[in-house]
Amino acid sequence: MKEFRKKFSAVLVMFLLIFMLLYTLFREKGEISFQENRSLAQFPKFNISEILNGKYSLDIIDFFSDQIAGRSKFMKIYSDISAGNIESKVNGVFVNDNMLLNGNINTSDISDTVAEKINSFAEKYNSSFYFIAVPSSDGIYSNLLPEYIPSDFQSEQIQNFYNKLNPEIRKINAFNILKNFSDDYIYYRTDTKWTAYGAYCVYRTAIQKLGFIPVAYDKFTIEHITSEFKGNLYNRTLYEMPKNDFIDLYYSDSINIQSITAYNQNLSESLRVLYDKSFLNSKYMYDIYLGENVPALKIKTGVNNNKKLMVIKDSYADCFIPFLTQHYSEITVISVDFPDFRFTDYFNINGYEQIIFVCGAENLLNPDIMNILDH
């Protein structure tokens, strides 16, 4: 009887596996996972060379992994089970009931190449240069990480990087500022990035370095535009326990936007708004700040002081830039995500009194992050 039960169980499991594989193969396939905010692998086209070199079999595995029926439910169950473990790590994310933190920790120094490119660029022009390396949430809340990860790893990364920059480049210590406000809502619970309030805390210091008086917090009207934001760390885990995040929009009487022009790679133009609420209906709501990423933006304001600022940035700067619009008549924004865009061919760098870099510290570990400065 016991032998029969073993054989029956084996046959049942085999039947279920075959059924799942056949159902996955013949059911309608999705192209995008809205919960994970990414494209899903499709069944690979037959290719002899890829069969011979083994790539075809890997593509088949990716296809079944992405398209298997009930994938999102399996991921959630796996996340719930993993959350009870000591390290509580799912798809490279440390999970707990209050906050998700990036677990792909790289404690090495920021590449010398990044500093060299910034120094070389700054030496060419007459502008005053500033730099803000924005720590990610795992850097500020390192006390929630396993003990084997150094608690000050990102603070040291940023300081070592700042030491490599020319003395003429003025560095703004966002890490210490944000650490002092770590009890407040300065980072999203489900994303690596800072909130608009976190950006405001750093703005108050940064704008003084740039030569202006910051706008007081009580001068802003704050709109809680949504309480349903789920960020990039949620997309990697589908772990539901941390509360959904708020996205806040800051308004003040001194914000007077006349126009925002977006430039794509071939310099065709389109108009933008500072806060694009249409992205509330998209899967990645963070694009509400300035809209979808483009190589360049030019913001013209009603500030009548003829002061021009250039911001060279990654996505960390998107919720930071609205605060800057209260102090400059014109701001040009250059995204490092388009390294082939020769922005120096279209914008007179010496026409900007000040240039500020605003980038996430985690992104600065990529030696290619400043390739846009090579032109």
mmCIF file of C-alpha atoms in Angstrom:
data_model
loop_
_atom_site.group_PDB
_atom_site.id
_atom_site.type_symbol
_atom_site.label_atom_id
_atom_site.label_comp_id
_atom_site.label_asym_id
_atom_site.label_seq_id
_atom_site.Cartn_x
_atom_site.Cartn_y
_atom_site.Cartn_z
ATOM 1 C CA MET A 1 0.000 0.000 0.000
ATOM 2 C CA LYS A 2 2.808 2.411 0.899
ATOM 3 C CA GLU A 3 4.557 1.631 -2.419
ATOM 4 C CA PHE A 4 1.323 2.345 -4.278
ATOM 5 C CA ARG A 5 0.926 5.748 -2.558
ATOM 6 C CA LYS A 6 4.478 6.700 -3.528
ATOM 7 C CA LYS A 7 3.891 5.786 -7.165
ATOM 8 C CA PHE A 8 0.527 7.522 -7.207
ATOM 9 C CA SER A 9 2.038 10.698 -5.721
ATOM 10 C CA ALA A 10 4.858 10.648 -8.275
ATOM 11 C CA VAL A 11 2.403 10.222 -11.154
ATOM 12 C CA LEU A 12 0.176 12.993 -9.780
ATOM 13 C CA VAL A 13 3.087 15.412 -9.440
ATOM 14 C CA MET A 14 4.285 14.547 -12.959
ATOM 15 C CA PHE A 15 0.768 15.056 -14.318
ATOM 16 C CA LEU A 16 0.475 18.457 -12.623
ATOM 17 C CA LEU A 17 3.865 19.543 -13.973
ATOM 18 C CA ILE A 18 2.989 18.475 -17.523
ATOM 19 C CA PHE A 19 -0.401 20.186 -17.234
ATOM 20 C CA MET A 20 1.202 23.434 -16.021
ATOM 21 C CA LEU A 21 3.776 23.370 -18.834
ATOM 22 C CA LEU A 22 1.172 22.656 -21.537
ATOM 23 C CA TYR A 23 -1.230 25.241 -20.124
ATOM 24 C CA THR A 24 1.557 27.827 -20.041
ATOM 25 C CA LEU A 25 2.564 26.946 -23.618
ATOM 26 C CA PHE A 26 -0.897 27.229 -25.156
ATOM 27 C CA ARG A 27 -2.638 29.898 -23.092
ATOM 28 C CA GLU A 28 -2.645 33.550 -24.129
ATOM 29 C CA LYS A 29 0.725 35.076 -23.265
ATOM 30 C CA GLY A 30 1.245 38.401 -21.560
ATOM 31 C CA GLU A 31 3.803 40.902 -22.829
ATOM 32 C CA ILE A 32 4.073 43.001 -19.679
ATOM 33 C CA SER A 33 3.835 42.245 -15.976
ATOM 34 C CA PHE A 34 2.071 45.286 -14.554
ATOM 35 C CA GLN A 35 2.742 44.166 -10.993
ATOM 36 C CA GLU A 36 6.473 43.751 -11.639
ATOM 37 C CA ASN A 37 6.582 46.721 -14.046
ATOM 38 C CA ARG A 38 8.645 44.931 -16.691
ATOM 39 C CA SER A 39 8.420 43.121 -20.022
ATOM 40 C CA LEU A 40 7.942 39.354 -19.977
ATOM 41 C CA ALA A 41 10.009 36.888 -21.988
ATOM 42 C CA GLN A 42 8.311 35.527 -25.130
ATOM 43 C CA PHE A 43 8.721 32.112 -26.739
ATOM 44 C CA PRO A 44 12.031 32.265 -28.650
ATOM 45 C CA LYS A 45 12.173 31.893 -32.416
ATOM 46 C CA PHE A 46 13.853 28.752 -33.715
ATOM 47 C CA ASN A 47 17.545 29.445 -34.347
ATOM 48 C CA ILE A 48 20.157 26.756 -35.095
ATOM 49 C CA SER A 49 23.153 28.763 -33.906
ATOM 50 C CA GLU A 50 21.452 29.604 -30.589
ATOM 51 C CA ILE A 51 20.540 25.938 -30.099
ATOM 52 C CA LEU A 52 24.162 24.958 -30.626
ATOM 53 C CA ASN A 53 25.586 27.567 -28.252
ATOM 54 C CA GLY A 54 22.999 26.896 -25.556
ATOM 55 C CA LYS A 55 21.275 30.294 -25.624
ATOM 56 C CA TYR A 56 18.026 28.845 -26.998
ATOM 57 C CA SER A 57 17.564 26.538 -23.995
ATOM 58 C CA LEU A 58 18.186 29.478 -21.623
ATOM 59 C CA ASP A 59 15.571 31.525 -23.509
ATOM 60 C CA ILE A 60 13.098 28.631 -23.137
ATOM 61 C CA ILE A 61 13.714 28.594 -19.381
ATOM 62 C CA ASP A 62 13.199 32.377 -19.204
ATOM 63 C CA PHE A 63 9.961 32.008 -21.169
ATOM 64 C CA PHE A 64 8.456 29.411 -18.847
ATOM 65 C CA SER A 65 9.710 31.286 -15.768
ATOM 66 C CA ASP A 66 7.973 34.498 -16.882
ATOM 67 C CA GLN A 67 4.835 33.022 -18.429
ATOM 68 C CA ILE A 68 3.989 30.136 -16.090
ATOM 69 C CA ALA A 69 0.400 30.348 -14.896
ATOM 70 C CA GLY A 70 0.014 31.901 -11.445
ATOM 71 C CA ARG A 71 3.525 33.405 -11.443
ATOM 72 C CA SER A 72 2.568 36.486 -9.411
ATOM 73 C CA LYS A 73 0.787 34.358 -6.798
ATOM 74 C CA PHE A 74 3.828 32.074 -6.488
ATOM 75 C CA MET A 75 6.074 35.123 -6.056
ATOM 76 C CA LYS A 76 3.891 36.530 -3.296
ATOM 77 C CA ILE A 77 3.830 33.182 -1.476
ATOM 78 C CA TYR A 78 7.619 32.929 -1.809
ATOM 79 C CA SER A 79 8.039 36.465 -0.450
ATOM 80 C CA ASP A 80 5.778 35.731 2.523
ATOM 81 C CA ILE A 81 7.729 32.572 3.359
ATOM 82 C CA SER A 82 11.127 34.256 2.907
ATOM 83 C CA ALA A 83 10.126 37.160 5.149
ATOM 84 C CA GLY A 84 10.292 34.799 8.100
ATOM 85 C CA ASN A 85 13.929 33.894 7.490
ATOM 86 C CA ILE A 86 16.893 35.554 9.200
ATOM 87 C CA GLU A 87 18.028 37.498 6.147
ATOM 88 C CA SER A 88 14.535 37.834 4.628
ATOM 89 C CA LYS A 89 15.862 38.345 1.092
ATOM 90 C CA VAL A 90 13.748 38.018 -2.056
ATOM 91 C CA ASN A 91 15.116 38.672 -5.555
ATOM 92 C CA GLY A 92 17.919 40.766 -4.126
ATOM 93 C CA VAL A 93 15.637 42.750 -1.796
ATOM 94 C CA PHE A 94 15.625 42.616 2.001
ATOM 95 C CA VAL A 95 12.003 42.436 3.105
ATOM 96 C CA ASN A 96 10.408 43.292 6.391
ATOM 97 C CA ASP A 97 6.941 44.419 7.342
ATOM 98 C CA ASN A 98 7.834 48.134 7.441
ATOM 99 C CA MET A 99 10.242 48.754 4.580
ATOM 100 C CA LEU A 100 11.853 47.086 1.575
ATOM 101 C CA LEU A 101 15.591 47.663 1.107
ATOM 102 C CA ASN A 102 17.878 46.903 -1.799
ATOM 103 C CA GLY A 103 19.909 43.805 -0.963
ATOM 104 C CA ASN A 104 22.361 43.893 -3.872
ATOM 105 C CA ILE A 105 24.816 45.807 -1.710
ATOM 106 C CA ASN A 106 28.078 46.840 -3.333
ATOM 107 C CA THR A 107 30.480 48.123 -0.687
ATOM 108 C CA SER A 108 33.337 48.893 -3.101
ATOM 109 C CA ASP A 109 34.385 52.470 -3.804
ATOM 110 C CA ILE A 110 32.693 54.501 -6.499
ATOM 111 C CA SER A 111 34.667 54.155 -9.715
ATOM 112 C CA ASP A 112 37.632 56.484 -10.255
ATOM 113 C CA THR A 113 36.413 56.762 -13.844
ATOM 114 C CA VAL A 114 33.277 58.603 -12.753
ATOM 115 C CA ALA A 115 35.265 61.199 -10.803
ATOM 116 C CA GLU A 116 37.773 61.597 -13.637
ATOM 117 C CA LYS A 117 35.030 62.340 -16.161
ATOM 118 C CA ILE A 118 33.393 64.906 -13.877
ATOM 119 C CA ASN A 119 36.731 66.590 -13.133
ATOM 120 C CA SER A 120 37.675 66.698 -16.805
ATOM 121 C CA PHE A 121 34.310 68.190 -17.727
ATOM 122 C CA ALA A 122 34.469 70.845 -14.996
ATOM 123 C CA GLU A 123 37.959 71.926 -16.061
ATOM 124 C CA LYS A 124 36.718 72.851 -19.542
ATOM 125 C CA TYR A 125 34.185 75.471 -18.511
ATOM 126 C CA ASN A 126 33.888 78.676 -16.508
ATOM 127 C CA SER A 127 30.775 77.697 -14.558
ATOM 128 C CA SER A 128 30.666 76.971 -10.826
ATOM 129 C CA PHE A 129 30.154 73.245 -10.244
ATOM 130 C CA TYR A 130 28.293 71.487 -7.417
ATOM 131 C CA PHE A 131 27.642 67.827 -6.666
ATOM 132 C CA ILE A 132 24.989 65.979 -4.659
ATOM 133 C CA ALA A 133 25.438 62.225 -4.296
ATOM 134 C CA VAL A 134 22.072 61.073 -2.974
ATOM 135 C CA PRO A 135 22.204 57.994 -0.724
ATOM 136 C CA SER A 136 19.686 55.251 -1.362
ATOM 137 C CA SER A 137 17.365 54.019 1.347
ATOM 138 C CA ASP A 138 19.592 51.049 2.232
ATOM 139 C CA GLY A 139 22.406 53.497 2.988
ATOM 140 C CA ILE A 140 20.348 55.595 5.410
ATOM 141 C CA TYR A 141 18.544 52.651 7.022
ATOM 142 C CA SER A 142 21.530 50.299 7.164
ATOM 143 C CA ASN A 143 20.472 49.376 10.726
ATOM 144 C CA LEU A 144 17.727 47.259 9.122
ATOM 145 C CA LEU A 145 20.258 45.251 7.093
ATOM 146 C CA PRO A 146 22.041 42.078 8.253
ATOM 147 C CA GLU A 147 24.944 42.618 10.632
ATOM 148 C CA TYR A 148 27.560 41.451 8.128
ATOM 149 C CA ILE A 149 26.902 44.557 5.981
ATOM 150 C CA PRO A 150 28.941 47.545 7.249
ATOM 151 C CA SER A 151 26.602 50.150 8.706
ATOM 152 C CA ASP A 152 28.524 53.067 7.207
ATOM 153 C CA PHE A 153 29.226 51.577 3.777
ATOM 154 C CA GLN A 154 27.430 54.233 1.732
ATOM 155 C CA SER A 155 28.618 57.152 3.824
ATOM 156 C CA GLU A 156 32.197 56.033 3.188
ATOM 157 C CA GLN A 157 31.510 55.478 -0.519
ATOM 158 C CA ILE A 158 30.249 59.023 -0.912
ATOM 159 C CA GLN A 159 33.049 60.601 1.123
ATOM 160 C CA ASN A 160 35.752 58.685 -0.764
ATOM 161 C CA PHE A 161 34.149 59.764 -4.036
ATOM 162 C CA TYR A 162 33.987 63.402 -2.943
ATOM 163 C CA ASN A 163 37.681 63.231 -2.077
ATOM 164 C CA LYS A 164 38.409 62.316 -5.705
ATOM 165 C CA LEU A 165 36.601 65.366 -7.079
ATOM 166 C CA ASN A 166 38.526 68.565 -7.709
ATOM 167 C CA PRO A 167 38.474 71.016 -4.776
ATOM 168 C CA GLU A 168 36.741 73.590 -7.024
ATOM 169 C CA ILE A 169 33.679 71.320 -7.221
ATOM 170 C CA ARG A 170 31.540 72.087 -4.180
ATOM 171 C CA LYS A 171 30.170 68.981 -2.540
ATOM 172 C CA ILE A 172 26.892 68.846 -0.650
ATOM 173 C CA ASN A 173 26.694 66.158 2.046
ATOM 174 C CA ALA A 174 23.183 64.808 1.500
ATOM 175 C CA PHE A 175 23.945 61.716 3.584
ATOM 176 C CA ASN A 176 24.386 63.585 6.871
ATOM 177 C CA ILE A 177 21.352 65.771 6.180
ATOM 178 C CA LEU A 178 19.085 62.801 5.496
ATOM 179 C CA LYS A 179 20.466 60.752 8.368
ATOM 180 C CA ASN A 180 19.391 63.534 10.727
ATOM 181 C CA PHE A 181 15.827 63.233 9.403
ATOM 182 C CA SER A 182 15.694 59.432 9.217
ATOM 183 C CA ASP A 183 12.724 59.286 11.603
ATOM 184 C CA ASP A 184 10.656 61.244 9.071
ATOM 185 C CA TYR A 185 9.142 60.122 5.788
ATOM 186 C CA ILE A 186 12.199 60.897 3.662
ATOM 187 C CA TYR A 187 12.329 57.611 1.706
ATOM 188 C CA TYR A 188 9.674 55.468 0.128
ATOM 189 C CA ARG A 189 8.906 52.182 1.830
ATOM 190 C CA THR A 190 8.779 50.288 -1.486
ATOM 191 C CA ASP A 191 11.397 52.120 -3.573
ATOM 192 C CA THR A 192 15.090 52.992 -3.249
ATOM 193 C CA LYS A 193 14.541 56.719 -3.814
ATOM 194 C CA TRP A 194 13.880 59.611 -1.501
ATOM 195 C CA THR A 195 10.468 61.225 -1.166
ATOM 196 C CA ALA A 196 9.752 64.840 -2.079
ATOM 197 C CA TYR A 197 10.183 65.704 1.606
ATOM 198 C CA GLY A 198 13.596 64.042 1.627
ATOM 199 C CA ALA A 199 14.497 66.126 -1.425
ATOM 200 C CA TYR A 200 13.240 69.262 0.336
ATOM 201 C CA CYS A 201 15.483 68.581 3.357
ATOM 202 C CA VAL A 202 18.546 68.541 1.093
ATOM 203 C CA TYR A 203 17.275 71.477 -0.998
ATOM 204 C CA ARG A 204 17.369 73.766 2.059
ATOM 205 C CA THR A 205 21.119 73.266 2.403
ATOM 206 C CA ALA A 206 21.925 72.988 -1.307
ATOM 207 C CA ILE A 207 20.194 76.213 -2.306
ATOM 208 C CA GLN A 208 22.153 78.148 0.312
ATOM 209 C CA LYS A 209 25.377 76.765 -1.172
ATOM 210 C CA LEU A 210 24.098 77.996 -4.524
ATOM 211 C CA GLY A 211 23.604 81.471 -3.064
ATOM 212 C CA PHE A 212 19.881 81.715 -2.308
ATOM 213 C CA ILE A 213 17.579 81.715 0.710
ATOM 214 C CA PRO A 214 15.468 78.537 0.849
ATOM 215 C CA VAL A 215 11.694 78.763 0.808
ATOM 216 C CA ALA A 216 10.373 77.833 4.251
ATOM 217 C CA TYR A 217 8.437 74.588 4.574
ATOM 218 C CA ASP A 218 5.296 76.350 5.830
ATOM 219 C CA LYS A 219 5.181 78.396 2.599
ATOM 220 C CA PHE A 220 4.287 75.272 0.623
ATOM 221 C CA THR A 221 0.908 73.762 -0.021
ATOM 222 C CA ILE A 222 1.381 69.992 -0.171
ATOM 223 C CA GLU A 223 -0.940 67.805 -2.206
ATOM 224 C CA HIS A 224 -0.993 64.098 -1.345
ATOM 225 C CA ILE A 225 -1.659 63.102 -4.929
ATOM 226 C CA THR A 226 -1.807 59.355 -4.219
ATOM 227 C CA SER A 227 -1.354 56.892 -1.382
ATOM 228 C CA GLU A 228 -1.120 53.897 -3.748
ATOM 229 C CA PHE A 229 2.450 54.144 -5.033
ATOM 230 C CA LYS A 230 4.393 50.878 -5.193
ATOM 231 C CA GLY A 231 8.006 51.322 -6.243
ATOM 232 C CA ASN A 232 10.839 49.369 -7.834
ATOM 233 C CA LEU A 233 11.518 47.215 -4.753
ATOM 234 C CA TYR A 234 7.908 46.095 -4.598
ATOM 235 C CA ASN A 235 8.097 45.183 -8.295
ATOM 236 C CA ARG A 236 10.982 42.810 -7.528
ATOM 237 C CA THR A 237 9.274 41.089 -4.599
ATOM 238 C CA LEU A 238 5.490 41.619 -4.786
ATOM 239 C CA TYR A 239 5.684 41.680 -0.994
ATOM 240 C CA GLU A 240 2.536 43.319 0.337
ATOM 241 C CA MET A 241 3.276 43.934 4.016
ATOM 242 C CA PRO A 242 4.878 47.427 3.869
ATOM 243 C CA LYS A 243 2.271 50.142 3.463
ATOM 244 C CA ASN A 244 1.816 51.675 0.039
ATOM 245 C CA ASP A 245 3.636 54.960 -0.427
ATOM 246 C CA PHE A 246 2.459 58.544 -0.798
ATOM 247 C CA ILE A 247 3.504 60.805 -3.634
ATOM 248 C CA ASP A 248 3.420 64.460 -2.626
ATOM 249 C CA LEU A 249 3.422 67.567 -4.809
ATOM 250 C CA TYR A 250 4.776 70.830 -3.414
ATOM 251 C CA TYR A 251 3.264 74.145 -4.488
ATOM 252 C CA SER A 252 4.148 77.664 -3.421
ATOM 253 C CA ASP A 253 3.324 81.150 -4.644
ATOM 254 C CA SER A 254 6.923 81.565 -5.804
ATOM 255 C CA ILE A 255 6.678 78.653 -8.266
ATOM 256 C CA ASN A 256 5.769 80.286 -11.570
ATOM 257 C CA ILE A 257 6.491 78.023 -14.545
ATOM 258 C CA GLN A 258 6.186 79.728 -17.917
ATOM 259 C CA SER A 259 7.155 76.745 -20.088
ATOM 260 C CA ILE A 260 8.862 73.363 -19.973
ATOM 261 C CA THR A 261 10.241 72.052 -23.266
ATOM 262 C CA ALA A 262 11.371 68.439 -23.643
ATOM 263 C CA TYR A 263 13.993 67.448 -26.229
ATOM 264 C CA ASN A 264 14.363 63.901 -27.482
ATOM 265 C CA GLN A 265 17.471 62.435 -29.122
ATOM 266 C CA ASN A 266 16.851 64.096 -32.500
ATOM 267 C CA LEU A 267 15.966 67.394 -30.787
ATOM 268 C CA SER A 268 12.280 67.291 -31.651
ATOM 269 C CA GLU A 269 10.405 69.293 -29.026
ATOM 270 C CA SER A 270 7.320 68.746 -26.923
ATOM 271 C CA LEU A 271 5.774 70.656 -24.052
ATOM 272 C CA ARG A 272 5.770 69.346 -20.497
ATOM 273 C CA VAL A 273 4.353 70.314 -17.118
ATOM 274 C CA LEU A 274 6.135 70.250 -13.767
ATOM 275 C CA TYR A 275 3.754 67.655 -12.348
ATOM 276 C CA ASP A 276 2.157 65.384 -14.936
ATOM 277 C CA LYS A 277 -0.812 63.831 -13.151
ATOM 278 C CA SER A 278 -1.584 61.564 -16.100
ATOM 279 C CA PHE A 279 1.088 59.221 -14.737
ATOM 280 C CA LEU A 280 -1.192 58.424 -11.820
ATOM 281 C CA ASN A 281 -2.835 56.018 -14.260
ATOM 282 C CA SER A 282 0.461 54.403 -15.260
ATOM 283 C CA LYS A 283 2.328 51.636 -13.497
ATOM 284 C CA TYR A 284 5.287 53.794 -12.542
ATOM 285 C CA MET A 285 3.753 56.809 -10.859
ATOM 286 C CA TYR A 286 7.107 58.430 -10.029
ATOM 287 C CA ASP A 287 7.141 59.870 -13.567
ATOM 288 C CA ILE A 288 4.583 62.369 -12.320
ATOM 289 C CA TYR A 289 7.674 64.488 -11.584
ATOM 290 C CA LEU A 290 8.665 66.094 -14.937
ATOM 291 C CA GLY A 291 7.166 63.270 -17.016
ATOM 292 C CA GLU A 292 8.838 60.449 -18.922
ATOM 293 C CA ASN A 293 12.622 60.618 -19.036
ATOM 294 C CA VAL A 294 14.128 62.488 -22.027
ATOM 295 C CA PRO A 295 17.683 63.612 -22.881
ATOM 296 C CA ALA A 296 17.012 67.258 -22.031
ATOM 297 C CA LEU A 297 14.444 69.639 -20.562
ATOM 298 C CA LYS A 298 14.442 73.419 -20.581
ATOM 299 C CA ILE A 299 12.398 75.068 -17.839
ATOM 300 C CA LYS A 300 11.596 78.783 -18.070
ATOM 301 C CA THR A 301 10.141 80.464 -15.003
ATOM 302 C CA GLY A 302 8.770 83.831 -13.986
ATOM 303 C CA VAL A 303 11.805 84.516 -11.786
ATOM 304 C CA ASN A 304 13.209 87.776 -13.093
ATOM 305 C CA ASN A 305 16.899 87.486 -12.253
ATOM 306 C CA ASN A 306 18.418 86.173 -15.530
ATOM 307 C CA LYS A 307 20.133 83.388 -13.607
ATOM 308 C CA LYS A 308 20.557 80.098 -15.464
ATOM 309 C CA LEU A 309 21.257 76.698 -13.938
ATOM 310 C CA MET A 310 22.147 73.395 -15.584
ATOM 311 C CA VAL A 311 21.262 70.165 -13.769
ATOM 312 C CA ILE A 312 22.974 66.930 -14.857
ATOM 313 C CA LYS A 313 21.015 64.160 -13.228
ATOM 314 C CA ASP A 314 19.541 60.719 -12.903
ATOM 315 C CA SER A 315 16.013 59.977 -11.662
ATOM 316 C CA TYR A 316 16.831 60.940 -8.058
ATOM 317 C CA ALA A 317 16.717 64.595 -9.120
ATOM 318 C CA ASP A 318 13.196 64.530 -10.565
ATOM 319 C CA CYS A 319 11.422 65.482 -7.327
ATOM 320 C CA PHE A 320 14.286 67.823 -6.355
ATOM 321 C CA ILE A 321 14.127 70.084 -9.420
ATOM 322 C CA PRO A 322 10.714 71.672 -8.623
ATOM 323 C CA PHE A 323 12.286 73.338 -5.568
ATOM 324 C CA LEU A 324 15.020 74.871 -7.735
ATOM 325 C CA THR A 325 12.512 76.528 -10.065
ATOM 326 C CA GLN A 326 11.830 79.175 -7.426
ATOM 327 C CA HIS A 327 15.319 80.657 -7.760
ATOM 328 C CA TYR A 328 16.281 80.663 -11.459
ATOM 329 C CA SER A 329 14.815 82.236 -14.562
ATOM 330 C CA GLU A 330 15.937 79.219 -16.607
ATOM 331 C CA ILE A 331 16.955 75.651 -15.767
ATOM 332 C CA THR A 332 18.282 73.148 -18.292
ATOM 333 C CA VAL A 333 18.082 69.508 -17.227
ATOM 334 C CA ILE A 334 20.355 66.881 -18.799
ATOM 335 C CA SER A 335 19.739 63.172 -18.173
ATOM 336 C CA VAL A 336 22.740 60.845 -17.858
ATOM 337 C CA ASP A 337 20.575 58.013 -19.214
ATOM 338 C CA PHE A 338 21.236 59.108 -22.820
ATOM 339 C CA PRO A 339 25.025 58.908 -23.203
ATOM 340 C CA ASP A 340 24.908 59.407 -26.984
ATOM 341 C CA PHE A 341 23.142 62.766 -26.663
ATOM 342 C CA ARG A 342 25.758 65.429 -27.417
ATOM 343 C CA PHE A 343 24.236 68.112 -25.232
ATOM 344 C CA THR A 344 27.333 70.320 -25.460
ATOM 345 C CA ASP A 345 26.571 70.751 -29.172
ATOM 346 C CA TYR A 346 23.203 72.353 -28.382
ATOM 347 C CA PHE A 347 23.700 74.161 -25.080
ATOM 348 C CA ASN A 348 26.380 76.764 -24.413
ATOM 349 C CA ILE A 349 27.830 75.458 -21.163
ATOM 350 C CA ASN A 350 29.589 78.731 -20.401
ATOM 351 C CA GLY A 351 26.176 80.403 -20.557
ATOM 352 C CA TYR A 352 25.288 78.811 -17.220
ATOM 353 C CA GLU A 353 26.638 80.424 -14.075
ATOM 354 C CA GLN A 354 26.165 77.217 -12.117
ATOM 355 C CA ILE A 355 26.030 73.513 -12.951
ATOM 356 C CA ILE A 356 24.895 70.967 -10.388
ATOM 357 C CA PHE A 357 25.127 67.183 -10.596
ATOM 358 C CA VAL A 358 22.397 65.286 -8.724
ATOM 359 C CA CYS A 359 22.770 61.507 -8.870
ATOM 360 C CA GLY A 360 22.015 58.517 -6.693
ATOM 361 C CA ALA A 361 25.106 57.130 -4.961
ATOM 362 C CA GLU A 362 24.145 53.603 -6.011
ATOM 363 C CA ASN A 363 24.194 54.669 -9.672
ATOM 364 C CA LEU A 364 27.644 56.224 -9.338
ATOM 365 C CA LEU A 365 29.050 52.715 -8.822
ATOM 366 C CA ASN A 366 28.516 52.233 -12.566
ATOM 367 C CA PRO A 367 31.662 53.501 -14.340
ATOM 368 C CA ASP A 368 29.566 54.300 -17.430
ATOM 369 C CA ILE A 369 27.110 56.587 -15.623
ATOM 370 C CA MET A 370 28.866 59.774 -16.788
ATOM 371 C CA ASN A 371 29.570 58.716 -20.386
ATOM 372 C CA ILE A 372 27.436 61.656 -21.479
ATOM 373 C CA LEU A 373 30.338 63.937 -20.492
ATOM 374 C CA ASP A 374 32.725 62.321 -22.982
ATOM 375 C CA HIS A 375 31.594 64.396 -25.953
#
